[in-house]
PDB file of C-alpha atoms in Angstrom:
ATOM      1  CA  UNK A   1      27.595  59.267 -78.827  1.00 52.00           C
ATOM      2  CA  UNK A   2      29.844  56.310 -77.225  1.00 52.00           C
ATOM      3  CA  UNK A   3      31.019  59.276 -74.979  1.00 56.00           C
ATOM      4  CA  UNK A   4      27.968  59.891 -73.452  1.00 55.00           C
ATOM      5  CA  UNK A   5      27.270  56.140 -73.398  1.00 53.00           C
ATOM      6  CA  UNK A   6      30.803  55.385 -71.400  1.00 57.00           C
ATOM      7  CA  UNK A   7      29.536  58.048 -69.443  1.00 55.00           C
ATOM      8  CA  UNK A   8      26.099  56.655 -68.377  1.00 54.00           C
ATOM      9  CA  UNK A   9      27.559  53.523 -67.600  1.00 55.00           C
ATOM     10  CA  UNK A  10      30.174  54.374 -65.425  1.00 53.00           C
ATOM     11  CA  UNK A  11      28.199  56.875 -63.423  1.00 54.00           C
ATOM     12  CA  UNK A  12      25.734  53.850 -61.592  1.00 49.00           C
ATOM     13  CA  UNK A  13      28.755  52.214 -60.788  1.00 47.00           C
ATOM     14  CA  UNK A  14      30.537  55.620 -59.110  1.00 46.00           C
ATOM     15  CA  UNK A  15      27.846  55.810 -56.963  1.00 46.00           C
ATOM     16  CA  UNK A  16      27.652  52.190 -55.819  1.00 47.00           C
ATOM     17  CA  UNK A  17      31.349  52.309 -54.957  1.00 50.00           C
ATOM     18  CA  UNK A  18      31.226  55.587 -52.943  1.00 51.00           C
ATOM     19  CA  UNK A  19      30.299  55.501 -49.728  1.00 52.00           C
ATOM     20  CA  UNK A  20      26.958  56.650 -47.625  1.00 51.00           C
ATOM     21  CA  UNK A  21      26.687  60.030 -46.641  1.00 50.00           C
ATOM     22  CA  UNK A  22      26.674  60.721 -43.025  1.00 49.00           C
ATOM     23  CA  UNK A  23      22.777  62.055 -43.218  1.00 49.00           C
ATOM     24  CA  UNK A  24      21.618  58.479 -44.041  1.00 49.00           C
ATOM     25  CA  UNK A  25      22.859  57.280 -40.678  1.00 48.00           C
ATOM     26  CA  UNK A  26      21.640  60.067 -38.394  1.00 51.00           C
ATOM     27  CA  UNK A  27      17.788  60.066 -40.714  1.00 51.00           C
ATOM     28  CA  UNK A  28      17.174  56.233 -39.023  1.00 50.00           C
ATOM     29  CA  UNK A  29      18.348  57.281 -35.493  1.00 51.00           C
ATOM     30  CA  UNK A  30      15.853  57.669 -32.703  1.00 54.00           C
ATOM     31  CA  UNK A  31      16.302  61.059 -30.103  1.00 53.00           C
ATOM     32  CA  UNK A  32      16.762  58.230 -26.918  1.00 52.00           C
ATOM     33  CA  UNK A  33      19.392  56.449 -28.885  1.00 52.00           C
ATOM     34  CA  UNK A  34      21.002  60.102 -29.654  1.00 54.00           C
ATOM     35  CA  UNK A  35      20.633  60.924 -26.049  1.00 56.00           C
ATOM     36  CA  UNK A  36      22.148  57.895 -24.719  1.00 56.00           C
ATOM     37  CA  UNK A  37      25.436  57.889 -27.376  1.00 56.00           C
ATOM     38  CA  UNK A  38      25.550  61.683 -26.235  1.00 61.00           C
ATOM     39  CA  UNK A  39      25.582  61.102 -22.546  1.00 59.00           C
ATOM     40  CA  UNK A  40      28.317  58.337 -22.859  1.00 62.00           C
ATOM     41  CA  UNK A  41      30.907  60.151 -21.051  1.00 68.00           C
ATOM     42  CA  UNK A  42      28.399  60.613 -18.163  1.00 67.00           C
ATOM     43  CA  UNK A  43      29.287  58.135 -14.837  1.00 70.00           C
ATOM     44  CA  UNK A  44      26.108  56.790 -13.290  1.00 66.00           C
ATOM     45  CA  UNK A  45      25.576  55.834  -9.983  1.00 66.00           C
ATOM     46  CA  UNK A  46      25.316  52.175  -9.157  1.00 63.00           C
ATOM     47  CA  UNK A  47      25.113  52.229  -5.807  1.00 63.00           C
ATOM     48  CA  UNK A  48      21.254  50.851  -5.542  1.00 60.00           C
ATOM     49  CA  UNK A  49      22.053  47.968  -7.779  1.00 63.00           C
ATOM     50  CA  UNK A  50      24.954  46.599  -5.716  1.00 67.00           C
ATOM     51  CA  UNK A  51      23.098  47.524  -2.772  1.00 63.00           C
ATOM     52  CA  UNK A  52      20.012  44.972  -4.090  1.00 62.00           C
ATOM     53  CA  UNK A  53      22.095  42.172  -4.895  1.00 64.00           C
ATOM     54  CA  UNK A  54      24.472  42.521  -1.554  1.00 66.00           C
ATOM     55  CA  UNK A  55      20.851  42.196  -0.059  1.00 61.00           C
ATOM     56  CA  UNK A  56      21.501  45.288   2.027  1.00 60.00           C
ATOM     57  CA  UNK A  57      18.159  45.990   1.188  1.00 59.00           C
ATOM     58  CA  UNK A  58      15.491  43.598   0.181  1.00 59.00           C
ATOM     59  CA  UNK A  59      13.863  44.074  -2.917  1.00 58.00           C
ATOM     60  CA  UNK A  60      10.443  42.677  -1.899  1.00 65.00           C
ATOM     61  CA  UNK A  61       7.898  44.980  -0.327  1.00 64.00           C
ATOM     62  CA  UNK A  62       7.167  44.657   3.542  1.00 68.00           C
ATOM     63  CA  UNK A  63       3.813  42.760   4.060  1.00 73.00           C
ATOM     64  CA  UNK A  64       1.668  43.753   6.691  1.00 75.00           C
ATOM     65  CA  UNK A  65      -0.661  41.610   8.464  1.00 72.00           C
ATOM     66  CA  UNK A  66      -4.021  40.376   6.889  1.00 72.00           C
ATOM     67  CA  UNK A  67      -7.096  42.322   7.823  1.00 75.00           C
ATOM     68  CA  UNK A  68      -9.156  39.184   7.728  1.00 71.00           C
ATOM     69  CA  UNK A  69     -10.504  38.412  10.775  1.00 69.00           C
ATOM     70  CA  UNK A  70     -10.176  34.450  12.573  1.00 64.00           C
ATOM     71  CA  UNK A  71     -12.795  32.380  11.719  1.00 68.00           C
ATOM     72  CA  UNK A  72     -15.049  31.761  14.401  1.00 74.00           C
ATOM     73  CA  UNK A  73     -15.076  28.324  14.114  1.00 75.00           C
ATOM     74  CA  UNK A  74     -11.180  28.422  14.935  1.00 75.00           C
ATOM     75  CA  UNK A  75     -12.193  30.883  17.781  1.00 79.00           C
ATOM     76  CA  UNK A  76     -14.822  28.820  19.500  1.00 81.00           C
ATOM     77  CA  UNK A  77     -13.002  25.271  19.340  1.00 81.00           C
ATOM     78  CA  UNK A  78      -9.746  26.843  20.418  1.00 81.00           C
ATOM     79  CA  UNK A  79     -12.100  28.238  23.659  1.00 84.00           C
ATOM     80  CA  UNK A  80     -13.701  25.449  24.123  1.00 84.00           C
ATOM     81  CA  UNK A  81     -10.875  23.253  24.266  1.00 81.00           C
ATOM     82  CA  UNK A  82      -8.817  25.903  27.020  1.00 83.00           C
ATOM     83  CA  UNK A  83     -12.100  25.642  28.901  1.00 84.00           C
ATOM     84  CA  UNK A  84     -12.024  22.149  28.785  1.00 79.00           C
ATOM     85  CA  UNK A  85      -8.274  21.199  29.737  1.00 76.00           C
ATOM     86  CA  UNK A  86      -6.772  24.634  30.884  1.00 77.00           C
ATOM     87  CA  UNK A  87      -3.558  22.878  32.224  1.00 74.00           C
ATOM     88  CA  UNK A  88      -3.169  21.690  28.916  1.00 73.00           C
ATOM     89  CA  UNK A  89      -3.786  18.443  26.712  1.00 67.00           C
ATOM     90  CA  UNK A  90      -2.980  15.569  29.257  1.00 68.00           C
ATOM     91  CA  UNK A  91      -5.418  12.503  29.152  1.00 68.00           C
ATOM     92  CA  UNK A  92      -5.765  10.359  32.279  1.00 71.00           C
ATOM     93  CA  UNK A  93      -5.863   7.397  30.536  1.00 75.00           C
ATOM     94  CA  UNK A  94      -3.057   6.777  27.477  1.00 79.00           C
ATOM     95  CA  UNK A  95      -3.776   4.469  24.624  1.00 84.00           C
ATOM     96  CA  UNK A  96      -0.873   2.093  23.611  1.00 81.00           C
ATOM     97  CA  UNK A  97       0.580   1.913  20.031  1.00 78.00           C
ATOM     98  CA  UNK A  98      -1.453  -0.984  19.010  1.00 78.00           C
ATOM     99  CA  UNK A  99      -4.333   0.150  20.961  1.00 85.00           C
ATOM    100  CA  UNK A 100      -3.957   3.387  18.497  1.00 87.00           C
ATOM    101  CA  UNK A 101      -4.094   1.643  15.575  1.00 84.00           C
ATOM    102  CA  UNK A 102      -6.682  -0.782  16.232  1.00 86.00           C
ATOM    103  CA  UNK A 103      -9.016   2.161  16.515  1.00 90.00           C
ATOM    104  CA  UNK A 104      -7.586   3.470  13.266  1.00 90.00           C
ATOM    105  CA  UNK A 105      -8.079   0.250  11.305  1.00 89.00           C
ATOM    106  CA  UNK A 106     -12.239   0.046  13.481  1.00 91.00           C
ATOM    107  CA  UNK A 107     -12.513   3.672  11.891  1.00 91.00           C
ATOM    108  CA  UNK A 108     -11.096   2.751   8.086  1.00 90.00           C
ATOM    109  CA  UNK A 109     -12.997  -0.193   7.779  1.00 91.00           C
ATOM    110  CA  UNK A 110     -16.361   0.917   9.257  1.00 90.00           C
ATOM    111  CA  UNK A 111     -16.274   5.004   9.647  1.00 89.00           C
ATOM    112  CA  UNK A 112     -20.296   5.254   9.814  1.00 90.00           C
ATOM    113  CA  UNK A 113     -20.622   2.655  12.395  1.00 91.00           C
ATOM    114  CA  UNK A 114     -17.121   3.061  14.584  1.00 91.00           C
ATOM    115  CA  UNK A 115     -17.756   7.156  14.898  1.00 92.00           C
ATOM    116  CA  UNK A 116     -15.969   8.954  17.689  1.00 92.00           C
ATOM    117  CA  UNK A 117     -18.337   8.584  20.338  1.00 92.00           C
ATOM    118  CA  UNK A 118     -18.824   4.567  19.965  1.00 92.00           C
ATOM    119  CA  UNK A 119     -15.350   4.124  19.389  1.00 92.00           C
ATOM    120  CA  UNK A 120     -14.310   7.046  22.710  1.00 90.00           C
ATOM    121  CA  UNK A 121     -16.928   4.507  24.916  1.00 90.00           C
ATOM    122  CA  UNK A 122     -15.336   1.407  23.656  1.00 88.00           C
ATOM    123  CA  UNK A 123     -11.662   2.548  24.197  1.00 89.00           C
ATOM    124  CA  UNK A 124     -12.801   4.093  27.523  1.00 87.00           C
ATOM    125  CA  UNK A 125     -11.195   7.570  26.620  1.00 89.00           C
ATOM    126  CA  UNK A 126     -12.602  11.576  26.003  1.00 87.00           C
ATOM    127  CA  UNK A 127     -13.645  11.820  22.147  1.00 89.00           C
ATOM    128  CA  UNK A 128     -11.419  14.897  22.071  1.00 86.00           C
ATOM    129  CA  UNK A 129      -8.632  12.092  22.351  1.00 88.00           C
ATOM    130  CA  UNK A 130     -10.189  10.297  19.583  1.00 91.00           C
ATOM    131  CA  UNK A 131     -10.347  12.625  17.535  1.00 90.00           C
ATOM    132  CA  UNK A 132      -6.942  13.471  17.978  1.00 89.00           C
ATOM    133  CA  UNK A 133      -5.616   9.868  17.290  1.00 90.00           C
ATOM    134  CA  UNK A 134      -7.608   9.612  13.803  1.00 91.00           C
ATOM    135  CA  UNK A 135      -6.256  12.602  13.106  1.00 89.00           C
ATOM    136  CA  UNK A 136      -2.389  12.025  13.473  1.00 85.00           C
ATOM    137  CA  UNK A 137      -0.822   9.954  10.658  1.00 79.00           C
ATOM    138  CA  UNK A 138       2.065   8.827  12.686  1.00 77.00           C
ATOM    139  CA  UNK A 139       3.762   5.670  11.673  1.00 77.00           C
ATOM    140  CA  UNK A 140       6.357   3.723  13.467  1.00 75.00           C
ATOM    141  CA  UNK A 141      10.026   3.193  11.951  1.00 82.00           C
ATOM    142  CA  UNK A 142      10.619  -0.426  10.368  1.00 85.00           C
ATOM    143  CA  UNK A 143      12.325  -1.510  13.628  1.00 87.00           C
ATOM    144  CA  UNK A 144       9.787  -0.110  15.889  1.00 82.00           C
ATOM    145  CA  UNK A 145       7.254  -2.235  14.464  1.00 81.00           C
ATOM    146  CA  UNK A 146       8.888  -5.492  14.460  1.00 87.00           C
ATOM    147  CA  UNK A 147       9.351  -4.789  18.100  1.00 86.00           C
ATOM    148  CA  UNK A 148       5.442  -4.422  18.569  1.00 80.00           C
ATOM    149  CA  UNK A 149       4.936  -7.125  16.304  1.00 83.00           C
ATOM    150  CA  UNK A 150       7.778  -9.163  18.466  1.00 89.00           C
ATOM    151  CA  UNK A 151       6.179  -8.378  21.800  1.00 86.00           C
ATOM    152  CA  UNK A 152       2.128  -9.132  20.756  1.00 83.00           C
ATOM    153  CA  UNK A 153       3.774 -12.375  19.754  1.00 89.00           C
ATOM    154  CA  UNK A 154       5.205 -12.840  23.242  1.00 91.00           C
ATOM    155  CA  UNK A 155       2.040 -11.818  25.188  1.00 88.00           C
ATOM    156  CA  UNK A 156      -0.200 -13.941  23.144  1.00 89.00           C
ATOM    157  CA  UNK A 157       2.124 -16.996  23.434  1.00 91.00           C
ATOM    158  CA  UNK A 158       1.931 -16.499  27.327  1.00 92.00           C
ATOM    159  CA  UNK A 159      -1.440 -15.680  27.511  1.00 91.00           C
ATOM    160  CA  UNK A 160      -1.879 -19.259  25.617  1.00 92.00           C
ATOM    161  CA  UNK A 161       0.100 -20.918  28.548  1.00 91.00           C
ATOM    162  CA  UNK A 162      -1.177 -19.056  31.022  1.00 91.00           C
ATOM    163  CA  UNK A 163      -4.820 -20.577  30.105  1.00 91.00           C
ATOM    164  CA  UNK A 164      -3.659 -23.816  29.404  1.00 91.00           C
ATOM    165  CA  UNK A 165      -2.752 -23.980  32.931  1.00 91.00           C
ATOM    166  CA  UNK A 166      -5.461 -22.587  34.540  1.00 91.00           C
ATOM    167  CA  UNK A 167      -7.527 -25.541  32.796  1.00 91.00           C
ATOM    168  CA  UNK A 168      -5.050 -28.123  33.898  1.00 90.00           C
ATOM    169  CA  UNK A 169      -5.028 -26.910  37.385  1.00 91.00           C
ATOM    170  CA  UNK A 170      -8.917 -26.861  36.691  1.00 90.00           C
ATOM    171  CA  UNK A 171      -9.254 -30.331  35.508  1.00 89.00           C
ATOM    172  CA  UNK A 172      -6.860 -31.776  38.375  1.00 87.00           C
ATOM    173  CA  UNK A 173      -8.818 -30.205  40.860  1.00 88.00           C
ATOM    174  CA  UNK A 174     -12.412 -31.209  39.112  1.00 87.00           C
ATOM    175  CA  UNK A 175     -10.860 -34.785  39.779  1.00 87.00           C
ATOM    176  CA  UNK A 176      -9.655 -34.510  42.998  1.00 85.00           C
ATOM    177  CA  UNK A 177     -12.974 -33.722  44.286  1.00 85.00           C
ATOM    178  CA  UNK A 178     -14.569 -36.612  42.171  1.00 84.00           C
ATOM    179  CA  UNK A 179     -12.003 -38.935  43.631  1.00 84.00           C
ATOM    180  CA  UNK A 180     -12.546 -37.866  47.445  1.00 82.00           C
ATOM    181  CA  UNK A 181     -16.250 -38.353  46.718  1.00 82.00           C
ATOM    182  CA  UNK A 182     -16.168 -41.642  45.153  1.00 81.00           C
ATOM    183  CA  UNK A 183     -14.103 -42.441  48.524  1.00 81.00           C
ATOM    184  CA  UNK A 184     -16.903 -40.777  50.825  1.00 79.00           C
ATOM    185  CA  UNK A 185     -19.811 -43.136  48.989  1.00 80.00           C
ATOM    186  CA  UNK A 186     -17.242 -46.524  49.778  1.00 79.00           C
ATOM    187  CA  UNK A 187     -16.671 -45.733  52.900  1.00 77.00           C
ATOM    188  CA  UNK A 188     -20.361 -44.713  53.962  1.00 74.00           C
ATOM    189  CA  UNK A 189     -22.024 -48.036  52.072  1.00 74.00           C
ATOM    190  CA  UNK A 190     -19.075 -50.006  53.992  1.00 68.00           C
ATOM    191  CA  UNK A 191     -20.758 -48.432  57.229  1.00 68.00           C
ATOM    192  CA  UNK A 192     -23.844 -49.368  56.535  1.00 65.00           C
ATOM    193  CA  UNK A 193     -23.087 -52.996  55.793  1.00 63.00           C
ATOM    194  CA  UNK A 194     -21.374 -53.220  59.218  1.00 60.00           C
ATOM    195  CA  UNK A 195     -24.325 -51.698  60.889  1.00 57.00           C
ATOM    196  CA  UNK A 196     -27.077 -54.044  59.201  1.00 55.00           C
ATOM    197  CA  UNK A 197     -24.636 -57.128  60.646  1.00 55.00           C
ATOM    198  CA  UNK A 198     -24.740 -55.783  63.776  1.00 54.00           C
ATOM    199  CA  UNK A 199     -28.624 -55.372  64.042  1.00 51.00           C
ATOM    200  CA  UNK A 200     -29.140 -59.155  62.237  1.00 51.00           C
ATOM    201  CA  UNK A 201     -27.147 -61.201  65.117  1.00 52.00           C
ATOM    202  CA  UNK A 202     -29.458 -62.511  67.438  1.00 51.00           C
ATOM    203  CA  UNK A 203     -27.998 -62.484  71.216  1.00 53.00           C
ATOM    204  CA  UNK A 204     -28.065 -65.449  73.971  1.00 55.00           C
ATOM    205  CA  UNK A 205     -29.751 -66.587  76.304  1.00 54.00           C
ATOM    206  CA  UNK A 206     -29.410 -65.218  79.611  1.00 54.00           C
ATOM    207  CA  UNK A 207     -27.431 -62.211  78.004  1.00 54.00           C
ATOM    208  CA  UNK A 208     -28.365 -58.454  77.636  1.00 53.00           C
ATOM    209  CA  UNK A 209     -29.847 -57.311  73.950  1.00 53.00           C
ATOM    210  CA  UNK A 210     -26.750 -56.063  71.830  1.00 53.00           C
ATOM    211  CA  UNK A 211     -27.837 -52.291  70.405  1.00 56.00           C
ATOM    212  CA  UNK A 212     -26.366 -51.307  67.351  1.00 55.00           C
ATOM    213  CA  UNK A 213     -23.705 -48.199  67.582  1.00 56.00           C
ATOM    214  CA  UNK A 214     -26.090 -45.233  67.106  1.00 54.00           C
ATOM    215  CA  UNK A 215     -25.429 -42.653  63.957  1.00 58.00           C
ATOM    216  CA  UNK A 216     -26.697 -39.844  61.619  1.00 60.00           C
ATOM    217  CA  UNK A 217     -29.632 -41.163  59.075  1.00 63.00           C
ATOM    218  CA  UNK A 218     -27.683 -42.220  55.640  1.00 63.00           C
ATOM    219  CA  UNK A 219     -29.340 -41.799  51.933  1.00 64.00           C
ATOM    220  CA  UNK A 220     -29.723 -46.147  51.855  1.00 68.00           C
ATOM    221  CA  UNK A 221     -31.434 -46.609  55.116  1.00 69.00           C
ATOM    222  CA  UNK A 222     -34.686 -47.735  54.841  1.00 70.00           C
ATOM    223  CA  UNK A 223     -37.015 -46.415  57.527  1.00 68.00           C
ATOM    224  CA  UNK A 224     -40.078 -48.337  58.729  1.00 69.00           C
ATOM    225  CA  UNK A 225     -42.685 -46.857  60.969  1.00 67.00           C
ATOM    226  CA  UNK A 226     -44.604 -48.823  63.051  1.00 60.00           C
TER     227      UNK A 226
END
């Protein structure tokens, strides 16, 4: 009886210990996994891969152009605007910088009342140019605008002088003329007074009458008619 005991016990043990037939492995694997351990020995070509990442050839598909046809709108501005300047875009008449952005800051502040066509008749230019300058978002470097700011400064300071002197070369000349007419009144009332002396002296006996030098009619004389 302890026999067959020893012998029960000892067999569970046996047969943890051994080891794992060769069937249990090849039950679990999979006929690709066979196929690939099998082919091992095999050399495969990798010409294609090196040939993708050389970029010999590239992996992305060749596009071909869209079938979608240009919109219309694109078609008929583009032909209106060849019709309209066929030498290309060259305005007569060129805006300045600050000229440019005046009529951006009109159009910000205002847009319904500034539109293109008020603001093409004030600025004396085509609305296609306009339209052109609202549309560009062009700003000047840091040093380009102190320049502008630099030179308005200048050309408003002269402009200043400029009309300060005009209205002292005004003024002077305002009293010039006041001067040469308060001179023109003295010296027509002082011939007057000469001529009234000469008509009051009485002449002598025996003598010819004395006349008065003859002249023009003056604002003071008093005329009598008899």
């Amino acid at each position: 009886m302890f026999s067959a005991l020893r012998l029960f016990i000892a067999r569970p043990a046996r047969c943890l210990n051994a080891p794992a037939p060769a069937c249990t492995i090849c039950r679990y694997t999979t006929r690709s996994a066979r196929s690939i351990l099998d082919d091992d020995s095999i050399p495969v070509d990798l010409s294609e891969d090196n040939d993708a990442v050389d970029g010999v050839r590239s992996t992305n598909p060749r596009r071909n152009p869209s079938s979608e046809k240009t919109p219309s709108t694109w078609q008929v501005h583009r032909s209106a605007i060849k019709e309209s300047f066929p030498d290309g875009w060259n305005p007569p008449r060129k805006l300045s910088r600050e000229a440019m952005e005046g009529l951006r800051q009109l159009n910000r502040v205002d847009p319904e009342t500034f539109t293109t066509p008020v603001l093409a008749e004030r600025f004396r230019v085509s609305p296609e140019a306009v339209r052109r300058i609202l549309k560009s978002r062009w700003t000047p470097p840091v040093e380009r605008r102190a320049k502008l700011l630099k030179k308005e400064a200048d050309a408003k300071a002269e402009f200043l002088s400029l009309r300060a002197l005009k209205e002292r070369m005004e003024t002077r000349r305002v009293m010039e003329s006041r001067m040469d007419m308060r001179e023109a009144r003295r010296m027509d009332a002082f011939e007057l007074d000469d001529g009234e002396e000469e008509i009051e002296t009485q002449p002598d006996e025996g003598d010819a009458p004395h006349r008065a030098p003859v002249r023009g009619v003056h604002a003071r004389d008093r005329l009598t008619f008899q």
